mmCIF file of C-alpha atoms in Angstrom:
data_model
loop_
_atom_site.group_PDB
_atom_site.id
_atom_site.type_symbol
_atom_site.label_atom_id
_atom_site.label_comp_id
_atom_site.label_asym_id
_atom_site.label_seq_id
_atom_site.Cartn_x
_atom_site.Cartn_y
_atom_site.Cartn_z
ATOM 1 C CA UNK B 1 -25.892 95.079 -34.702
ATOM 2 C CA UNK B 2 -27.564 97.136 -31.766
ATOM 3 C CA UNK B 3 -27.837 95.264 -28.432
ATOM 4 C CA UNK B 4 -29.594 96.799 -25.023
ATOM 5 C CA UNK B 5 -27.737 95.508 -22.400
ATOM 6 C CA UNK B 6 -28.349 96.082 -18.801
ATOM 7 C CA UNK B 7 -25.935 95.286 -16.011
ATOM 8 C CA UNK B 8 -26.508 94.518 -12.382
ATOM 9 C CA UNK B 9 -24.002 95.465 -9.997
ATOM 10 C CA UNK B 10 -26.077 93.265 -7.135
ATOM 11 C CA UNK B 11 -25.091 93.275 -3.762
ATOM 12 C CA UNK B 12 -24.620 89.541 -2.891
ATOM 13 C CA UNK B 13 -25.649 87.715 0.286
ATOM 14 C CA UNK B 14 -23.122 85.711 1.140
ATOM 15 C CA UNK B 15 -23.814 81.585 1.038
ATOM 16 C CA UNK B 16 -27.598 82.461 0.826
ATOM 17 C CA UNK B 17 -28.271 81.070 -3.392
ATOM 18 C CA UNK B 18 -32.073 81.492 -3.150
ATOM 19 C CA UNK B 19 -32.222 85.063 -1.463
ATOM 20 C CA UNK B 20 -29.791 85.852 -4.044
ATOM 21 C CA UNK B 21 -31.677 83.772 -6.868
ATOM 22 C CA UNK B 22 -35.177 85.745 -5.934
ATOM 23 C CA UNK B 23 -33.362 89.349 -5.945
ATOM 24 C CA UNK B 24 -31.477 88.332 -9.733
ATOM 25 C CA UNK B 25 -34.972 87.217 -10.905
ATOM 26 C CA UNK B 26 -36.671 90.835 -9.803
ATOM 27 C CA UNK B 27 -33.768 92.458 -11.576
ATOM 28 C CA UNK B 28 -34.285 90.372 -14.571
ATOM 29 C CA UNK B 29 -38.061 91.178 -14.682
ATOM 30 C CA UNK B 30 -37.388 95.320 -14.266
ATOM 31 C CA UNK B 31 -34.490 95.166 -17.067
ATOM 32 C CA UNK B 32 -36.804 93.139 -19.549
ATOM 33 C CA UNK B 33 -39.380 95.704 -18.939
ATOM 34 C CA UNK B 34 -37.038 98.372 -19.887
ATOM 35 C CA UNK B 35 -36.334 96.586 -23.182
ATOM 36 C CA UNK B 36 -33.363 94.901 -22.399
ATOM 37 C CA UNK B 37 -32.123 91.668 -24.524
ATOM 38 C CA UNK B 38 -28.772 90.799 -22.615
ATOM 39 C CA UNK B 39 -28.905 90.960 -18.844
ATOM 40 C CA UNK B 40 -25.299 90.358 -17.197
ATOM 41 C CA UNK B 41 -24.624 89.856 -13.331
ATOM 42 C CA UNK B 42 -21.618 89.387 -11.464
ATOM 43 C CA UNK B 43 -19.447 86.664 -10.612
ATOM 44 C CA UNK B 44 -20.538 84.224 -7.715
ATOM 45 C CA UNK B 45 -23.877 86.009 -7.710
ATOM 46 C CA UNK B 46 -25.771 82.986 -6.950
ATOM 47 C CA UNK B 47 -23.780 82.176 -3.837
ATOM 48 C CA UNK B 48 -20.805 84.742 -3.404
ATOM 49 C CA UNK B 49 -17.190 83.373 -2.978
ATOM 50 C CA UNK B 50 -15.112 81.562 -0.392
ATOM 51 C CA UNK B 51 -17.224 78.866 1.069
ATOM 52 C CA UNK B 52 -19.955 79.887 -0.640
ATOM 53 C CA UNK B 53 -18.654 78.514 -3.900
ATOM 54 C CA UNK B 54 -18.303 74.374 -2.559
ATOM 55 C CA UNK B 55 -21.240 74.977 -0.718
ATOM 56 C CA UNK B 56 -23.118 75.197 -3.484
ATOM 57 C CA UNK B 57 -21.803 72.931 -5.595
ATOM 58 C CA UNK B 58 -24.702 70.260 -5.455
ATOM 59 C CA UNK B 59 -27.600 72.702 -6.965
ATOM 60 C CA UNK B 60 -25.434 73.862 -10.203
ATOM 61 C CA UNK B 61 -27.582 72.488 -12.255
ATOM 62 C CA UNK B 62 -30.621 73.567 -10.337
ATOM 63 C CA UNK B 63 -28.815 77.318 -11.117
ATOM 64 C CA UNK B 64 -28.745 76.405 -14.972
ATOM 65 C CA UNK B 65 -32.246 75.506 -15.080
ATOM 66 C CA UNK B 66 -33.936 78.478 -12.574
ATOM 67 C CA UNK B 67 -32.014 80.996 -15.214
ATOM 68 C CA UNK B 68 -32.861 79.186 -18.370
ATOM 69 C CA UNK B 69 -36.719 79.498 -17.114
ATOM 70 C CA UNK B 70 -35.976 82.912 -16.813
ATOM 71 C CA UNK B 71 -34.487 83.467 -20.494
ATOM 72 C CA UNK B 72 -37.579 82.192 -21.873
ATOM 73 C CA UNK B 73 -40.220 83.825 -19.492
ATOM 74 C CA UNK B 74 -38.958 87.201 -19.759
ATOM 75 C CA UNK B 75 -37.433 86.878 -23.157
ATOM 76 C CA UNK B 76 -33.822 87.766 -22.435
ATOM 77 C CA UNK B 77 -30.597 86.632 -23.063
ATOM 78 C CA UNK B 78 -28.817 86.368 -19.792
ATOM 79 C CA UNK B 79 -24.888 86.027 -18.540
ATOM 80 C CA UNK B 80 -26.029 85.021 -14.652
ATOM 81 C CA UNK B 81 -22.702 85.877 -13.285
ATOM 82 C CA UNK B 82 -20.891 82.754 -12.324
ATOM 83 C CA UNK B 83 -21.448 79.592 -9.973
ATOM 84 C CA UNK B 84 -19.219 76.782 -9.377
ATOM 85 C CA UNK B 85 -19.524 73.290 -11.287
ATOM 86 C CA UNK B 86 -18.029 69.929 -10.608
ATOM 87 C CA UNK B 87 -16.725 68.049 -13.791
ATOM 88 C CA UNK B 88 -15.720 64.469 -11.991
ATOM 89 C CA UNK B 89 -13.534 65.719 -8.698
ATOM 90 C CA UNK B 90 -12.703 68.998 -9.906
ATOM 91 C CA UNK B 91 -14.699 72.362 -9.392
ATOM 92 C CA UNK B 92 -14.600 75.117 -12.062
ATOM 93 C CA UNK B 93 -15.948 78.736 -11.783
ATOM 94 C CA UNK B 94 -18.385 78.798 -14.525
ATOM 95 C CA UNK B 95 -20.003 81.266 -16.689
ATOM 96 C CA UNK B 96 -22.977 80.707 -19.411
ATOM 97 C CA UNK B 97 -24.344 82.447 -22.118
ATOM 98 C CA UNK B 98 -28.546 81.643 -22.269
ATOM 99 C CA UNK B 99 -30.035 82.902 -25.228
ATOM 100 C CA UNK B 100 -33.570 83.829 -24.387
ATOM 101 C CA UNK B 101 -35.109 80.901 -25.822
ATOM 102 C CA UNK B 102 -33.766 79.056 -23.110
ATOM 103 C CA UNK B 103 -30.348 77.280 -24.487
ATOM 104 C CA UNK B 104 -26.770 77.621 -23.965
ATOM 105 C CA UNK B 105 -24.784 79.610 -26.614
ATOM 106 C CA UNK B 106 -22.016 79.325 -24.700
ATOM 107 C CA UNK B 107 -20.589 78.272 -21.265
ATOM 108 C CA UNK B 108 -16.887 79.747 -19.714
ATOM 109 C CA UNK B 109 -14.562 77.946 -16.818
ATOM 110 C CA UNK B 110 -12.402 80.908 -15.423
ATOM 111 C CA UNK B 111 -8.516 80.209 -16.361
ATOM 112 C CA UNK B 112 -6.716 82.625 -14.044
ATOM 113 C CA UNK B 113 -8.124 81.747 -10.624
ATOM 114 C CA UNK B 114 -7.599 84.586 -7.670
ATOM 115 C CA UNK B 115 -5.608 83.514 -5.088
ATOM 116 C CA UNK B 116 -8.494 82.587 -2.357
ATOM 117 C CA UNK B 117 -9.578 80.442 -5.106
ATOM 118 C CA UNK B 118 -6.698 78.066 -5.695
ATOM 119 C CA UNK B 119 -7.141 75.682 -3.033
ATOM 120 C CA UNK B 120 -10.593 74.818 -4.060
ATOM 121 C CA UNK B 121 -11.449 75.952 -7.398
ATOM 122 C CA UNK B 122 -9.867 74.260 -10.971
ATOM 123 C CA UNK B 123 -8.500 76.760 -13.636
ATOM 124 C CA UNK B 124 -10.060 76.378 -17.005
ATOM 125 C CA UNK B 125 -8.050 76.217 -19.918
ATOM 126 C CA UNK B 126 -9.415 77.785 -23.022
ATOM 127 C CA UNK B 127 -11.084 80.655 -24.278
ATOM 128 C CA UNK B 128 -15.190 80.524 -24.976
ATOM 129 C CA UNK B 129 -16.130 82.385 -28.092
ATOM 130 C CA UNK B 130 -19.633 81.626 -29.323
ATOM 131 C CA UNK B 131 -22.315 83.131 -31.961
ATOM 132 C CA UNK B 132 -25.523 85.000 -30.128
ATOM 133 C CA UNK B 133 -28.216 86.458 -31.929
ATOM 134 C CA UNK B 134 -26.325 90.067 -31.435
ATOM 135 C CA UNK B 135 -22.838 88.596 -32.968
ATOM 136 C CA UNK B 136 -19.974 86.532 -31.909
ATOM 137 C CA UNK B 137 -19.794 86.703 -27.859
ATOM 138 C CA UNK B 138 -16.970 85.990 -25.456
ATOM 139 C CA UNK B 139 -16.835 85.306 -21.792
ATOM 140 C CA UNK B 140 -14.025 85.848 -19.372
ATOM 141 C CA UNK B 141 -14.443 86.328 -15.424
ATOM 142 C CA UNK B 142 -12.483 88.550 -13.233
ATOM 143 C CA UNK B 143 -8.991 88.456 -12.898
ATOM 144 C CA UNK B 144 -8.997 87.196 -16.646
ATOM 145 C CA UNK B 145 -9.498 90.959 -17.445
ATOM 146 C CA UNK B 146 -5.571 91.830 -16.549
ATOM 147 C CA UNK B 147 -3.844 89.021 -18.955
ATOM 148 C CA UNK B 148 -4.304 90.572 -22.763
ATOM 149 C CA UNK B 149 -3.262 87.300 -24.428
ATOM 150 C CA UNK B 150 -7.030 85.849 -23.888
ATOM 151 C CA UNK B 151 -8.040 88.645 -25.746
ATOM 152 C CA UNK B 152 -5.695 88.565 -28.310
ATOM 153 C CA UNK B 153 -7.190 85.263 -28.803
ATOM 154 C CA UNK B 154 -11.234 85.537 -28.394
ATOM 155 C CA UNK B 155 -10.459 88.897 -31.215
ATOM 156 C CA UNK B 156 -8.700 86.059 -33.463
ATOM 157 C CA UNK B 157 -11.725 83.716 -32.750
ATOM 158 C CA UNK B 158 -14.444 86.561 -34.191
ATOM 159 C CA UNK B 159 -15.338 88.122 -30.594
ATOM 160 C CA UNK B 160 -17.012 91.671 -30.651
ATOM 161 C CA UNK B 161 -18.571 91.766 -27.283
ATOM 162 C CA UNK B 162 -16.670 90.201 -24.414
ATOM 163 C CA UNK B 163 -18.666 89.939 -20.841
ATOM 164 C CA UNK B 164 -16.784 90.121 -17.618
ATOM 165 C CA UNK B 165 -18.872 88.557 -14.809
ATOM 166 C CA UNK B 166 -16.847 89.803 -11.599
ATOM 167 C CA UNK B 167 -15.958 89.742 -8.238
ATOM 168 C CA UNK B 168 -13.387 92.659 -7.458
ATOM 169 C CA UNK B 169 -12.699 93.693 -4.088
ATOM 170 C CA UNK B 170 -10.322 95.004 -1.904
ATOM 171 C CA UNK B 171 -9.366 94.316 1.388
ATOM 172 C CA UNK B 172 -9.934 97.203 4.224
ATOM 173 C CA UNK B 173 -6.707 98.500 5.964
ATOM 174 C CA UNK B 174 -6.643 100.499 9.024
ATOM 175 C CA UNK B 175 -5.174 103.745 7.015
ATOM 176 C CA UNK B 176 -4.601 104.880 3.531
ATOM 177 C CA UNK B 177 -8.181 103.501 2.474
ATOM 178 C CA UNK B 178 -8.810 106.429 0.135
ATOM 179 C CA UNK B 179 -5.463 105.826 -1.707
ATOM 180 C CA UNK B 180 -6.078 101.909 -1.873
ATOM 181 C CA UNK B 181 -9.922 103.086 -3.616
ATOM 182 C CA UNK B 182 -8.083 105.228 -5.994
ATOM 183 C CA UNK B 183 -5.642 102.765 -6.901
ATOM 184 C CA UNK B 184 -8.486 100.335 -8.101
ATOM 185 C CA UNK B 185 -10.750 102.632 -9.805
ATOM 186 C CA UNK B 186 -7.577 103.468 -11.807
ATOM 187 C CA UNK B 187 -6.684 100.052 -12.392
ATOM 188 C CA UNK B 188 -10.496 98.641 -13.186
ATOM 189 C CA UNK B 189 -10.934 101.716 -15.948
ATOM 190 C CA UNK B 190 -7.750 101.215 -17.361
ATOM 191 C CA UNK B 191 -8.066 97.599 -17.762
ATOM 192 C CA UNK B 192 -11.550 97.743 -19.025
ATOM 193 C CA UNK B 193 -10.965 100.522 -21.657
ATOM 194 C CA UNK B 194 -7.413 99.521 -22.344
ATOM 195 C CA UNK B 195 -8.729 96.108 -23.397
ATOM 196 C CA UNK B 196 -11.652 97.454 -25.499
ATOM 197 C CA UNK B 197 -9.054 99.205 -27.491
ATOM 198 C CA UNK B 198 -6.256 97.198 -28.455
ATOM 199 C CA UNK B 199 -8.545 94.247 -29.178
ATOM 200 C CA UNK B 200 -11.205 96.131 -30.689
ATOM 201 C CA UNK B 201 -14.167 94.941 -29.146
ATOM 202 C CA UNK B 202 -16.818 95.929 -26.596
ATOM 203 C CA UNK B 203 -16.408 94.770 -23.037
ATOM 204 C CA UNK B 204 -19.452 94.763 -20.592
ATOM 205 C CA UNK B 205 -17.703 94.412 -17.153
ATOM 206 C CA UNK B 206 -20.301 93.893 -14.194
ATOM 207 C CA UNK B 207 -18.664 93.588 -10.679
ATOM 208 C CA UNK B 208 -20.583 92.933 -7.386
ATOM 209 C CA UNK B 209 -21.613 95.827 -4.696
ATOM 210 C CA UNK B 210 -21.213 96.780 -1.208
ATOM 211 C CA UNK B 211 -18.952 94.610 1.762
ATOM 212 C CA UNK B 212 -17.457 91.574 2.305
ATOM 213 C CA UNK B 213 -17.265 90.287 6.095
ATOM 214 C CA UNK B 214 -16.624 86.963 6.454
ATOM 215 C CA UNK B 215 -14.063 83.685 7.389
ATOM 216 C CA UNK B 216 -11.641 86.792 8.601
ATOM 217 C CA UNK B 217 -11.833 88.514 5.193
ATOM 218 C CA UNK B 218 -12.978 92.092 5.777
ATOM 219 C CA UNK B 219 -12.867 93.940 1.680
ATOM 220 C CA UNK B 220 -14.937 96.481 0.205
ATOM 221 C CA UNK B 221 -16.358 95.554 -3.752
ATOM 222 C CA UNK B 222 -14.925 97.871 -6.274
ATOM 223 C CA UNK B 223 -17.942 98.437 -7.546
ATOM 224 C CA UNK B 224 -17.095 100.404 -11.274
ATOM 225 C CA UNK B 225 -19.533 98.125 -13.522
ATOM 226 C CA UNK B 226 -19.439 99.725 -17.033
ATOM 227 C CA UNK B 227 -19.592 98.973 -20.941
ATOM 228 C CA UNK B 228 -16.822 100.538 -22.963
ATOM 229 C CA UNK B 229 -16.138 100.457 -26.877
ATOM 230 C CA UNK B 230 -13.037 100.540 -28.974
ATOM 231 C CA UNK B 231 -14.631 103.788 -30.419
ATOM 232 C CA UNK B 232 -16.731 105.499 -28.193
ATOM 233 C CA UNK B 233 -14.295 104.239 -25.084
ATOM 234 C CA UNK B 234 -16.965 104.257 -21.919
ATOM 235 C CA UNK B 235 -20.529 103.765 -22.920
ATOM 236 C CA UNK B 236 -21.419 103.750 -19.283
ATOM 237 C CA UNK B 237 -20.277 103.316 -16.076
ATOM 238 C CA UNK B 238 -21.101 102.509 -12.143
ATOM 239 C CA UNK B 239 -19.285 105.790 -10.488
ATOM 240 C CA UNK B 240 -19.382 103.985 -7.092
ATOM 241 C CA UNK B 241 -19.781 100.248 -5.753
ATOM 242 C CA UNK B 242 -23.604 100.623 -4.521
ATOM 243 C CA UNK B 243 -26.297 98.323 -5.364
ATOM 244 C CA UNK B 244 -27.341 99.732 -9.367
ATOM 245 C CA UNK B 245 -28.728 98.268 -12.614
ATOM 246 C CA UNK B 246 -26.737 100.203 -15.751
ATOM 247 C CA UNK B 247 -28.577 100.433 -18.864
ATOM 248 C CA UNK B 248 -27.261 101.155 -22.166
ATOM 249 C CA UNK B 249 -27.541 100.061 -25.900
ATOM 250 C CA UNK B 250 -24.662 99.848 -28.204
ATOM 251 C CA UNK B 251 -23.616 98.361 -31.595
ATOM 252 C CA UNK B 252 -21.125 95.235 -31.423
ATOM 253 C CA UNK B 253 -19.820 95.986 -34.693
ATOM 254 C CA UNK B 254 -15.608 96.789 -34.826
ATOM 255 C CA UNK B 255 -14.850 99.896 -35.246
ATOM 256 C CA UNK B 256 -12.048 99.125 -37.736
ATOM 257 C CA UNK B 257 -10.684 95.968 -39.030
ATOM 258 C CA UNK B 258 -8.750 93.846 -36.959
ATOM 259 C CA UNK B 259 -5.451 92.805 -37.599
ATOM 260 C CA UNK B 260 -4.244 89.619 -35.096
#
C-alpha cells in the first residue's frame, strides 16, 4: 500500500514544550496541505532532552491530547516524536502512533536508553508492532536503531514500516570536527539502510536539527533524516542537519518474502 509520509527534522527549543508544540502544529498544517497521511518528528520534540525530559513530565498527557486534536483536524496520522511518561515512579521515553481519527494505534517506551538518559529515564522492554491503515507499523527511538535483534523481532511480528523518532548528536571537540561529522553520517546511513535490508522493511528515521548548548553539553544534531527501502535502499534523505520537512511517498509492501 502507498503511504505519503513527510518528516520533520525540527530544530528543538530546549525545555520550551509550547514554542515547540506551536512550531510542530505549523509543520503539521503545511505537510497535510501537501497531501501527507503520516507526519513523523523527532525524539524529545516536545521538550528536547536532559532536563527537559522530567521537566515535563506533568503535561504528558496534555502532549497526547494537543496531537490527537491535531490527527483529527488536519486528517493525519502522526508519530510526534517522543516525550517522557510516568507509569507509577518510573519515567519512560515514549513514542505513539495517532491515526488521524484521533486514537492510538500504537504507543513505544524506548528499551536501549543513551547514556545521559540512565539516571532518569526507565528502559522499556518490548517491541511495539501495531496495524495502521497503511499496514503493520513499528516504532523504535534512537539508539534502538544500532541493536538488529529488535528488528529481527518487529519483522517476525508483521512490521513493514518501522519509524525512528530521534535524537542523534554529537558532541563538539576542539579539533578533528570534520572527521567526527564523517564518522556519523557513515554510521547513521549505514544503520538506516543496513536495517531496511536485512529485515526487509521500510524505515522512516527523523532526527532533530541544529545545536545543543546546555547543562555543560555543547553537541551538534546529526541531522541525516531519511526513508530507505529494502528495494529501492534511500527513498530520501536530509543531506545536512538544518531545520527541513522531507517529503516522499512509498509502498510498505516487502520486497520479497521474509524468512525469520
Amino acid at each position: 500500500m502507498q503511504i505519503a509520509i513527510a518528516l520533520v527534522q525540527l530544530d528543538i527549543a530546549l525545555g520550551d514544550p509550547d514554542a515547540n508544540l506551536a512550531r510542530m502544529e505549523q509543520f503539521i498544517r503545511k505537510a497535510a496541505k501537501k497531501g501527507a497521511q503520516l507526519v513523523v518528528f523527532p525524539e524529545d520534540a516536545v521538550s528536547g532532552p536532559l532536563g527537559g525530559q522530567l521537566a515535563a513530565l506533568p503535561r504528558a498527557s496534555e502532549f497526547l491530547a494537543f496531537f490527537q486534536r491535531l490527527a483529527v483536524e488536519h486528517q493525519v496520522d502522526l508519530v510526534p516524536g517522543s516525550w517522557a511518561v510516568s507509569d507509577g515512579s518510573y519515567a519512560y521515553n515514549t513514542a505513539f502512533y495517532i491515526n488521524k481519527d484521533g486514537s492510538v494505534a500504537g504507543s513505544y517506551r524506548k528499551i536501549n536508553l543513551w547514556e545521559t538518559e540512565r539516571a532518569t529515564i526507565t528502559p522499556g522492554h518490548s517491541v511495539s508492532v501495531f496495524p495502521t491503515a497503511y499496514g503493520m507499523v513499528g516504532l523504535i527511538i534512537c539508539w534502538d536503531l544500532a541493536f538488529p535483534l529488535l528488528f529481527v523481532e518487529m519483522a517476525r511480528q508483521g512490521a513493514e514500516l518501522i519509524i525512528a523518532p530521534t535524537y542523534w548528536s554529537f558532541t563538539k571537540p576542539s579539533d578533528e570536527v570534520e572527521d567526527v561529522i564523517d564518522d556519523e553520517i557513515l554510521l547513521i546511513d549505514s544503520l538506516c539502510t543496513t536495517r531496511a535490508f536485512e529485515s526487509n522493511v521500510m524505515i522512516a528515521y527523523c532526527n532533530a536539527a541544529g545545536e545543543l548548548n546546555t547543562e555543560g553539553y555543547d553537541a551538534v544534531l546529526s541531522g541525516r533524516s531519511q526513508v530507505t527501502h529494502p528495494h529501492d535502499k534511500v527513498l530520501v534523505k536530509a543531506e545536512g542537519n538544518e531545520e527541513t520537512m522531507l517529503f516522499v511517498t512509498a509502498s510498505l509492501e516487502r520486497a520479497v518474502p521474509l524468512a525469520v
